[in-house]
PDB file of C-alpha atoms in Angstrom:
ATOM      1  CA  GLY I   1      14.316   9.690  -1.730  1.00 82.00           C
ATOM      2  CA  ILE I   2      14.251   7.244   1.142  1.00 88.00           C
ATOM      3  CA  GLN I   3      15.254   3.649   0.386  1.00 92.00           C
ATOM      4  CA  VAL I   4      13.396   0.738   1.977  1.00 95.00           C
ATOM      5  CA  GLU I   5      14.759  -2.797   1.906  1.00 97.00           C
ATOM      6  CA  GLN I   6      13.093  -5.888   3.257  1.00 98.00           C
ATOM      7  CA  SER I   7      14.571  -9.254   4.064  1.00 97.00           C
ATOM      8  CA  PRO I   8      14.360 -12.064   3.392  1.00 97.00           C
ATOM      9  CA  PRO I   9      12.720 -11.691  -0.041  1.00 97.00           C
ATOM     10  CA  ASP I  10      11.214 -15.170   0.216  1.00 97.00           C
ATOM     11  CA  LEU I  11      10.461 -17.415   3.168  1.00 97.00           C
ATOM     12  CA  ILE I  12       8.941 -20.869   3.436  1.00 97.00           C
ATOM     13  CA  LEU I  13       7.783 -22.043   6.856  1.00 95.00           C
ATOM     14  CA  GLN I  14       6.284 -25.164   8.271  1.00 97.00           C
ATOM     15  CA  GLU I  15       2.979 -24.477   9.998  1.00 97.00           C
ATOM     16  CA  GLY I  16       3.599 -23.703  13.667  1.00 97.00           C
ATOM     17  CA  ALA I  17       7.048 -22.199  13.146  1.00 97.00           C
ATOM     18  CA  ASN I  18       8.066 -18.672  14.133  1.00 97.00           C
ATOM     19  CA  SER I  19       9.663 -16.084  11.874  1.00 96.00           C
ATOM     20  CA  THR I  20      11.126 -12.591  11.861  1.00 98.00           C
ATOM     21  CA  LEU I  21      10.846 -10.227   8.910  1.00 98.00           C
ATOM     22  CA  ARG I  22      13.066  -7.186   8.675  1.00 98.00           C
ATOM     23  CA  CYS I  23      12.648  -3.721   7.167  1.00 98.00           C
ATOM     24  CA  ASN I  24      15.635  -1.382   6.835  1.00 97.00           C
ATOM     25  CA  PHE I  25      15.260   2.237   5.812  1.00 96.00           C
ATOM     26  CA  SER I  26      17.865   4.752   4.760  1.00 94.00           C
ATOM     27  CA  ASP I  27      16.718   7.881   6.603  1.00 91.00           C
ATOM     28  CA  SER I  28      14.736   8.984   9.636  1.00 89.00           C
ATOM     29  CA  VAL I  29      11.012   8.338   9.439  1.00 88.00           C
ATOM     30  CA  ASN I  30       7.915   9.513  11.249  1.00 84.00           C
ATOM     31  CA  ASN I  31       5.539   6.967   9.782  1.00 88.00           C
ATOM     32  CA  LEU I  32       6.048   3.229   9.407  1.00 93.00           C
ATOM     33  CA  GLN I  33       3.364   0.700   8.611  1.00 93.00           C
ATOM     34  CA  TRP I  34       3.362  -3.061   8.078  1.00 96.00           C
ATOM     35  CA  PHE I  35       0.915  -4.561   5.594  1.00 96.00           C
ATOM     36  CA  HIS I  36      -0.063  -8.079   4.615  1.00 97.00           C
ATOM     37  CA  GLN I  37      -1.139  -8.758   1.043  1.00 96.00           C
ATOM     38  CA  ASN I  38      -3.013 -12.051   0.985  1.00 94.00           C
ATOM     39  CA  PRO I  39      -2.924 -14.455  -1.997  1.00 91.00           C
ATOM     40  CA  TRP I  40      -6.094 -12.818  -3.343  1.00 91.00           C
ATOM     41  CA  GLY I  41      -4.375  -9.439  -3.479  1.00 93.00           C
ATOM     42  CA  GLN I  42      -6.069  -7.677  -0.582  1.00 93.00           C
ATOM     43  CA  LEU I  43      -3.799  -5.337   1.397  1.00 94.00           C
ATOM     44  CA  ILE I  44      -4.446  -5.282   5.119  1.00 93.00           C
ATOM     45  CA  ASN I  45      -2.817  -2.915   7.553  1.00 92.00           C
ATOM     46  CA  LEU I  46      -1.157  -4.801  10.401  1.00 95.00           C
ATOM     47  CA  PHE I  47       0.602  -2.134  12.427  1.00 93.00           C
ATOM     48  CA  TYR I  48       1.256   1.572  12.503  1.00 92.00           C
ATOM     49  CA  ILE I  49       4.583   1.624  14.325  1.00 93.00           C
ATOM     50  CA  PRO I  50       7.030   4.502  13.738  1.00 91.00           C
ATOM     51  CA  SER I  51       8.738   3.534  17.011  1.00 92.00           C
ATOM     52  CA  GLY I  52       8.385   1.133  19.910  1.00 95.00           C
ATOM     53  CA  THR I  53       6.687  -2.257  20.093  1.00 97.00           C
ATOM     54  CA  LYS I  54       3.134  -3.392  19.446  1.00 96.00           C
ATOM     55  CA  GLN I  55       1.445  -6.768  19.625  1.00 96.00           C
ATOM     56  CA  ASN I  56      -1.709  -8.096  18.047  1.00 95.00           C
ATOM     57  CA  GLY I  57      -2.356 -11.763  18.684  1.00 96.00           C
ATOM     58  CA  ARG I  58       0.374 -13.883  17.102  1.00 97.00           C
ATOM     59  CA  LEU I  59       1.918 -10.854  15.423  1.00 97.00           C
ATOM     60  CA  SER I  60       4.136  -8.242  16.968  1.00 98.00           C
ATOM     61  CA  ALA I  61       6.324  -5.488  15.593  1.00 98.00           C
ATOM     62  CA  THR I  62       9.227  -3.469  16.873  1.00 98.00           C
ATOM     63  CA  THR I  63      10.731  -0.351  15.316  1.00 97.00           C
ATOM     64  CA  VAL I  64      14.084   1.012  16.422  1.00 96.00           C
ATOM     65  CA  ALA I  65      13.920   4.367  14.710  1.00 92.00           C
ATOM     66  CA  THR I  66      17.408   5.474  15.775  1.00 93.00           C
ATOM     67  CA  GLU I  67      18.914   2.420  14.065  1.00 96.00           C
ATOM     68  CA  ARG I  68      16.569   2.635  11.078  1.00 96.00           C
ATOM     69  CA  TYR I  69      14.941  -0.758  11.120  1.00 97.00           C
ATOM     70  CA  SER I  70      11.714  -2.491  11.997  1.00 98.00           C
ATOM     71  CA  LEU I  71      10.980  -6.140  12.702  1.00 98.00           C
ATOM     72  CA  LEU I  72       7.753  -8.076  12.265  1.00 98.00           C
ATOM     73  CA  TYR I  73       7.444 -11.256  14.324  1.00 98.00           C
ATOM     74  CA  ILE I  74       5.048 -14.015  13.379  1.00 97.00           C
ATOM     75  CA  SER I  75       4.629 -16.739  15.964  1.00 97.00           C
ATOM     76  CA  SER I  76       2.968 -20.132  15.509  1.00 97.00           C
ATOM     77  CA  SER I  77       2.489 -19.461  11.819  1.00 97.00           C
ATOM     78  CA  GLN I  78      -0.651 -20.649  10.052  1.00 97.00           C
ATOM     79  CA  THR I  79      -1.351 -21.245   6.371  1.00 96.00           C
ATOM     80  CA  THR I  80      -3.526 -18.131   6.388  1.00 95.00           C
ATOM     81  CA  ASP I  81      -0.384 -16.088   7.116  1.00 97.00           C
ATOM     82  CA  SER I  82       0.836 -16.795   3.577  1.00 97.00           C
ATOM     83  CA  GLY I  83       1.201 -13.827   1.283  1.00 97.00           C
ATOM     84  CA  VAL I  84       3.481 -10.841   0.916  1.00 97.00           C
ATOM     85  CA  TYR I  85       4.437  -8.608   3.823  1.00 98.00           C
ATOM     86  CA  PHE I  86       5.292  -4.999   3.065  1.00 97.00           C
ATOM     87  CA  CYS I  87       6.643  -2.243   5.217  1.00 96.00           C
ATOM     88  CA  ALA I  88       5.943   1.330   4.158  1.00 93.00           C
ATOM     89  CA  VAL I  89       7.610   4.435   5.508  1.00 92.00           C
ATOM     90  CA  ARG I  90       7.346   8.170   5.211  1.00 86.00           C
ATOM     91  CA  GLY I  91      10.531  10.114   5.770  1.00 83.00           C
ATOM     92  CA  SER I  92      10.578  12.938   8.274  1.00 79.00           C
ATOM     93  CA  GLY I  93      11.423  16.492   7.350  1.00 70.00           C
ATOM     94  CA  GLY I  94       9.259  18.311   4.885  1.00 65.00           C
ATOM     95  CA  TYR I  95       6.480  16.873   2.791  1.00 65.00           C
ATOM     96  CA  GLN I  96       7.336  13.320   1.827  1.00 72.00           C
ATOM     97  CA  LYS I  97       5.475  10.515   0.136  1.00 79.00           C
ATOM     98  CA  VAL I  98       4.959   7.029   1.522  1.00 84.00           C
ATOM     99  CA  THR I  99       7.504   4.559   0.127  1.00 90.00           C
ATOM    100  CA  PHE I 100       6.898   0.816   0.146  1.00 93.00           C
ATOM    101  CA  GLY I 101       9.589  -1.812   0.565  1.00 95.00           C
ATOM    102  CA  THR I 102      10.059  -4.648  -1.889  1.00 93.00           C
ATOM    103  CA  GLY I 103       8.189  -7.108   0.308  1.00 96.00           C
ATOM    104  CA  THR I 104       8.795 -10.533   1.863  1.00 97.00           C
ATOM    105  CA  LYS I 105       6.878 -13.364   0.252  1.00 97.00           C
ATOM    106  CA  LEU I 106       5.874 -15.880   2.925  1.00 97.00           C
ATOM    107  CA  GLN I 107       4.571 -19.341   2.255  1.00 97.00           C
ATOM    108  CA  VAL I 108       3.371 -21.414   5.192  1.00 97.00           C
ATOM    109  CA  ILE I 109       3.000 -25.086   4.377  1.00 96.00           C
ATOM    110  CA  PRO I 110       0.904 -27.543   6.387  1.00 94.00           C
TER     111      PRO I 110
ATOM    112  CA  ASP C   1     -20.390  -1.892   4.613  1.00 63.00           C
ATOM    113  CA  THR C   2     -17.161  -1.991   2.581  1.00 70.00           C
ATOM    114  CA  ALA C   3     -14.700   0.619   3.821  1.00 92.00           C
ATOM    115  CA  VAL C   4     -12.856   1.363   0.563  1.00 96.00           C
ATOM    116  CA  SER C   5     -14.407   0.153  -2.659  1.00 96.00           C
ATOM    117  CA  GLN C   6     -13.210   0.282  -6.245  1.00 97.00           C
ATOM    118  CA  THR C   7     -14.936  -0.315  -9.554  1.00 96.00           C
ATOM    119  CA  PRO C   8     -14.384  -2.145 -11.736  1.00 97.00           C
ATOM    120  CA  LYS C   9     -12.428  -5.038 -10.231  1.00 95.00           C
ATOM    121  CA  TYR C  10     -11.207  -6.159 -13.634  1.00 97.00           C
ATOM    122  CA  LEU C  11     -10.645  -4.088 -16.753  1.00 97.00           C
ATOM    123  CA  VAL C  12      -9.461  -5.508 -20.063  1.00 97.00           C
ATOM    124  CA  THR C  13      -9.098  -3.016 -22.878  1.00 97.00           C
ATOM    125  CA  GLN C  14      -7.272  -2.247 -26.097  1.00 97.00           C
ATOM    126  CA  MET C  15      -4.249  -0.007 -26.438  1.00 97.00           C
ATOM    127  CA  GLY C  16      -5.205   3.587 -27.141  1.00 97.00           C
ATOM    128  CA  ASN C  17      -8.526   3.489 -25.287  1.00 97.00           C
ATOM    129  CA  ASP C  18      -9.530   5.794 -22.430  1.00 97.00           C
ATOM    130  CA  LYS C  19     -10.769   4.273 -19.193  1.00 97.00           C
ATOM    131  CA  SER C  20     -11.735   5.313 -15.662  1.00 97.00           C
ATOM    132  CA  ILE C  21     -11.476   3.617 -12.285  1.00 98.00           C
ATOM    133  CA  LYS C  22     -13.673   4.775  -9.443  1.00 97.00           C
ATOM    134  CA  CYS C  23     -12.918   4.742  -5.727  1.00 97.00           C
ATOM    135  CA  GLU C  24     -15.158   5.480  -2.776  1.00 97.00           C
ATOM    136  CA  GLN C  25     -14.488   5.366   0.962  1.00 97.00           C
ATOM    137  CA  ASN C  26     -17.124   5.464   3.688  1.00 95.00           C
ATOM    138  CA  LEU C  27     -14.709   5.916   6.579  1.00 94.00           C
ATOM    139  CA  GLY C  28     -15.020   9.680   6.763  1.00 93.00           C
ATOM    140  CA  HIS C  29     -11.318  10.047   5.947  1.00 93.00           C
ATOM    141  CA  ASP C  30      -9.784  13.265   4.666  1.00 92.00           C
ATOM    142  CA  THR C  31      -7.007  11.723   2.577  1.00 91.00           C
ATOM    143  CA  MET C  32      -7.112   9.371  -0.405  1.00 93.00           C
ATOM    144  CA  TYR C  33      -4.393   7.807  -2.543  1.00 93.00           C
ATOM    145  CA  TRP C  34      -3.800   5.923  -5.768  1.00 95.00           C
ATOM    146  CA  TYR C  35      -1.087   3.282  -5.954  1.00 94.00           C
ATOM    147  CA  LYS C  36       0.168   1.159  -8.840  1.00 95.00           C
ATOM    148  CA  GLN C  37       1.392  -2.407  -8.233  1.00 96.00           C
ATOM    149  CA  ASP C  38       3.426  -3.861 -11.081  1.00 93.00           C
ATOM    150  CA  SER C  39       3.890  -7.488 -12.063  1.00 91.00           C
ATOM    151  CA  LYS C  40       6.756  -7.830  -9.564  1.00 90.00           C
ATOM    152  CA  LYS C  41       4.444  -6.727  -6.741  1.00 90.00           C
ATOM    153  CA  PHE C  42       6.235  -3.409  -6.325  1.00 92.00           C
ATOM    154  CA  LEU C  43       3.857  -0.772  -4.932  1.00 93.00           C
ATOM    155  CA  LYS C  44       4.351   2.849  -5.853  1.00 91.00           C
ATOM    156  CA  ILE C  45       2.286   5.872  -4.940  1.00 90.00           C
ATOM    157  CA  MET C  46       0.855   7.828  -7.845  1.00 92.00           C
ATOM    158  CA  PHE C  47      -1.316  10.518  -6.278  1.00 89.00           C
ATOM    159  CA  SER C  48      -2.433  11.729  -2.886  1.00 88.00           C
ATOM    160  CA  TYR C  49      -5.421  13.986  -2.225  1.00 89.00           C
ATOM    161  CA  ASN C  50      -6.238  15.729   1.037  1.00 86.00           C
ATOM    162  CA  ASN C  51      -9.675  17.324   1.377  1.00 85.00           C
ATOM    163  CA  LYS C  52     -10.095  17.179  -2.419  1.00 83.00           C
ATOM    164  CA  GLU C  53      -6.776  18.937  -2.960  1.00 85.00           C
ATOM    165  CA  LEU C  54      -3.923  17.275  -4.854  1.00 85.00           C
ATOM    166  CA  ILE C  55      -0.956  16.910  -2.505  1.00 81.00           C
ATOM    167  CA  ILE C  56       1.385  14.415  -4.116  1.00 75.00           C
ATOM    168  CA  ASN C  57       1.785  13.861  -7.830  1.00 76.00           C
ATOM    169  CA  GLU C  58       4.587  11.449  -8.523  1.00 77.00           C
ATOM    170  CA  THR C  59       6.285  11.246 -11.901  1.00 76.00           C
ATOM    171  CA  VAL C  60       3.177   9.897 -13.515  1.00 87.00           C
ATOM    172  CA  PRO C  61       2.482  10.515 -17.225  1.00 90.00           C
ATOM    173  CA  ASN C  62      -0.034  13.249 -18.019  1.00 91.00           C
ATOM    174  CA  ARG C  63      -2.290  10.552 -19.431  1.00 95.00           C
ATOM    175  CA  PHE C  64      -3.258   9.796 -15.824  1.00 94.00           C
ATOM    176  CA  SER C  65      -5.624  12.340 -14.333  1.00 93.00           C
ATOM    177  CA  PRO C  66      -7.149  11.954 -10.881  1.00 93.00           C
ATOM    178  CA  LYS C  67     -10.369  13.716  -9.928  1.00 93.00           C
ATOM    179  CA  SER C  68     -11.835  14.128  -6.467  1.00 92.00           C
ATOM    180  CA  PRO C  69     -15.431  15.400  -6.620  1.00 92.00           C
ATOM    181  CA  ASP C  70     -15.678  15.186  -2.823  1.00 91.00           C
ATOM    182  CA  LYS C  71     -13.716  13.817   0.138  1.00 91.00           C
ATOM    183  CA  ALA C  72     -15.251  10.375  -0.189  1.00 94.00           C
ATOM    184  CA  HIS C  73     -14.363   9.826  -3.846  1.00 95.00           C
ATOM    185  CA  LEU C  74     -11.147   9.751  -5.838  1.00 95.00           C
ATOM    186  CA  ASN C  75     -11.393   8.619  -9.444  1.00 96.00           C
ATOM    187  CA  LEU C  76      -8.575   7.866 -11.869  1.00 96.00           C
ATOM    188  CA  HIS C  77      -8.934   8.527 -15.571  1.00 96.00           C
ATOM    189  CA  ILE C  78      -6.380   7.142 -17.996  1.00 96.00           C
ATOM    190  CA  ASN C  79      -6.101   8.382 -21.583  1.00 96.00           C
ATOM    191  CA  SER C  80      -4.499   6.589 -24.518  1.00 97.00           C
ATOM    192  CA  LEU C  81      -3.782   3.392 -22.608  1.00 97.00           C
ATOM    193  CA  GLU C  82      -0.425   1.700 -23.249  1.00 96.00           C
ATOM    194  CA  LEU C  83       0.752  -1.869 -22.709  1.00 96.00           C
ATOM    195  CA  GLY C  84       2.913  -0.712 -19.784  1.00 94.00           C
ATOM    196  CA  ASP C  85      -0.154   0.530 -17.938  1.00 96.00           C
ATOM    197  CA  SER C  86      -1.144  -3.061 -17.236  1.00 97.00           C
ATOM    198  CA  ALA C  87      -0.992  -3.428 -13.452  1.00 97.00           C
ATOM    199  CA  VAL C  88      -3.149  -3.551 -10.357  1.00 97.00           C
ATOM    200  CA  TYR C  89      -4.296  -0.120  -9.223  1.00 97.00           C
ATOM    201  CA  PHE C  90      -5.110   0.330  -5.548  1.00 97.00           C
ATOM    202  CA  CYS C  91      -7.040   3.113  -3.941  1.00 97.00           C
ATOM    203  CA  ALA C  92      -6.437   3.811  -0.248  1.00 95.00           C
ATOM    204  CA  SER C  93      -7.552   6.285   2.376  1.00 94.00           C
ATOM    205  CA  SER C  94      -6.354   7.540   5.736  1.00 91.00           C
ATOM    206  CA  GLN C  95      -7.954   9.724   8.340  1.00 88.00           C
ATOM    207  CA  ARG C  96      -5.326  12.414   8.011  1.00 77.00           C
ATOM    208  CA  LEU C  97      -2.107  13.181   6.192  1.00 72.00           C
ATOM    209  CA  MET C  98       1.205  14.137   7.749  1.00 61.00           C
ATOM    210  CA  THR C  99       0.085  13.890  11.346  1.00 59.00           C
ATOM    211  CA  SER C 100       1.418  12.065  14.350  1.00 54.00           C
ATOM    212  CA  GLY C 101      -0.364   9.041  15.714  1.00 59.00           C
ATOM    213  CA  ASP C 102      -2.071   6.351  13.743  1.00 64.00           C
ATOM    214  CA  GLN C 103      -4.376   8.727  11.874  1.00 69.00           C
ATOM    215  CA  GLU C 104      -2.126   8.108   8.901  1.00 77.00           C
ATOM    216  CA  THR C 105      -2.896   4.387   8.890  1.00 85.00           C
ATOM    217  CA  GLN C 106      -3.901   3.535   5.339  1.00 89.00           C
ATOM    218  CA  TYR C 107      -6.857   1.349   4.381  1.00 92.00           C
ATOM    219  CA  PHE C 108      -6.760  -0.176   0.924  1.00 95.00           C
ATOM    220  CA  GLY C 109      -9.460  -1.035  -1.566  1.00 96.00           C
ATOM    221  CA  PRO C 110      -9.545  -4.455  -3.259  1.00 95.00           C
ATOM    222  CA  GLY C 111      -7.659  -3.266  -6.329  1.00 96.00           C
ATOM    223  CA  THR C 112      -8.508  -2.952 -10.025  1.00 97.00           C
ATOM    224  CA  ARG C 113      -6.688  -5.347 -12.313  1.00 97.00           C
ATOM    225  CA  LEU C 114      -6.060  -3.552 -15.599  1.00 97.00           C
ATOM    226  CA  LEU C 115      -4.890  -5.470 -18.650  1.00 97.00           C
ATOM    227  CA  VAL C 116      -4.084  -3.535 -21.806  1.00 97.00           C
ATOM    228  CA  LEU C 117      -3.947  -5.629 -24.988  1.00 96.00           C
TER     229      LEU C 117
END
């Protein structure tokens, strides 16, 4: 099956700093989503982005499908951004399940 | 007006017992899922239902049996619970399955924290 790797595994930021999270996948995909799991465990969908660029407030994401990676940008980070960020992909071709990456644990300190 | 709800939120039980987790979505979605998140936060899909029909059944032990009485509900029954079943179980839904566009965006419930003693 498709392999999904995220980097870095852990990240500590000072409030106000910017960061880039990366998701690499091993095969072509037709579905890619970014999620944030807050410290209370709730999973929130951030972006559906199998290709191209999207922005939502301080967050933006870019997927370069031909090179098999996606980036999540967090600007002017806030303590409420803390948690784990997951990317999830579904491979193209046939009937494939959604596979989650291993996540990036982000801690934003005041 | 919770979109995807699960009950119970916490479940503590003895090894060997049988338990059920319920999931309901009020988004009018066609597709529902069960995921398991282990202690290392790794999320893995267990089942996927589309219009009450089982689509994806990962290599999950037969002790786990999902049931979808209608499109808005997907319950998970677990027989003969084992220590290794301890995890957080998430239910999710999406408007469609295997389509283009963001109709596959998944919305997650709050999770059920299962502890088997």
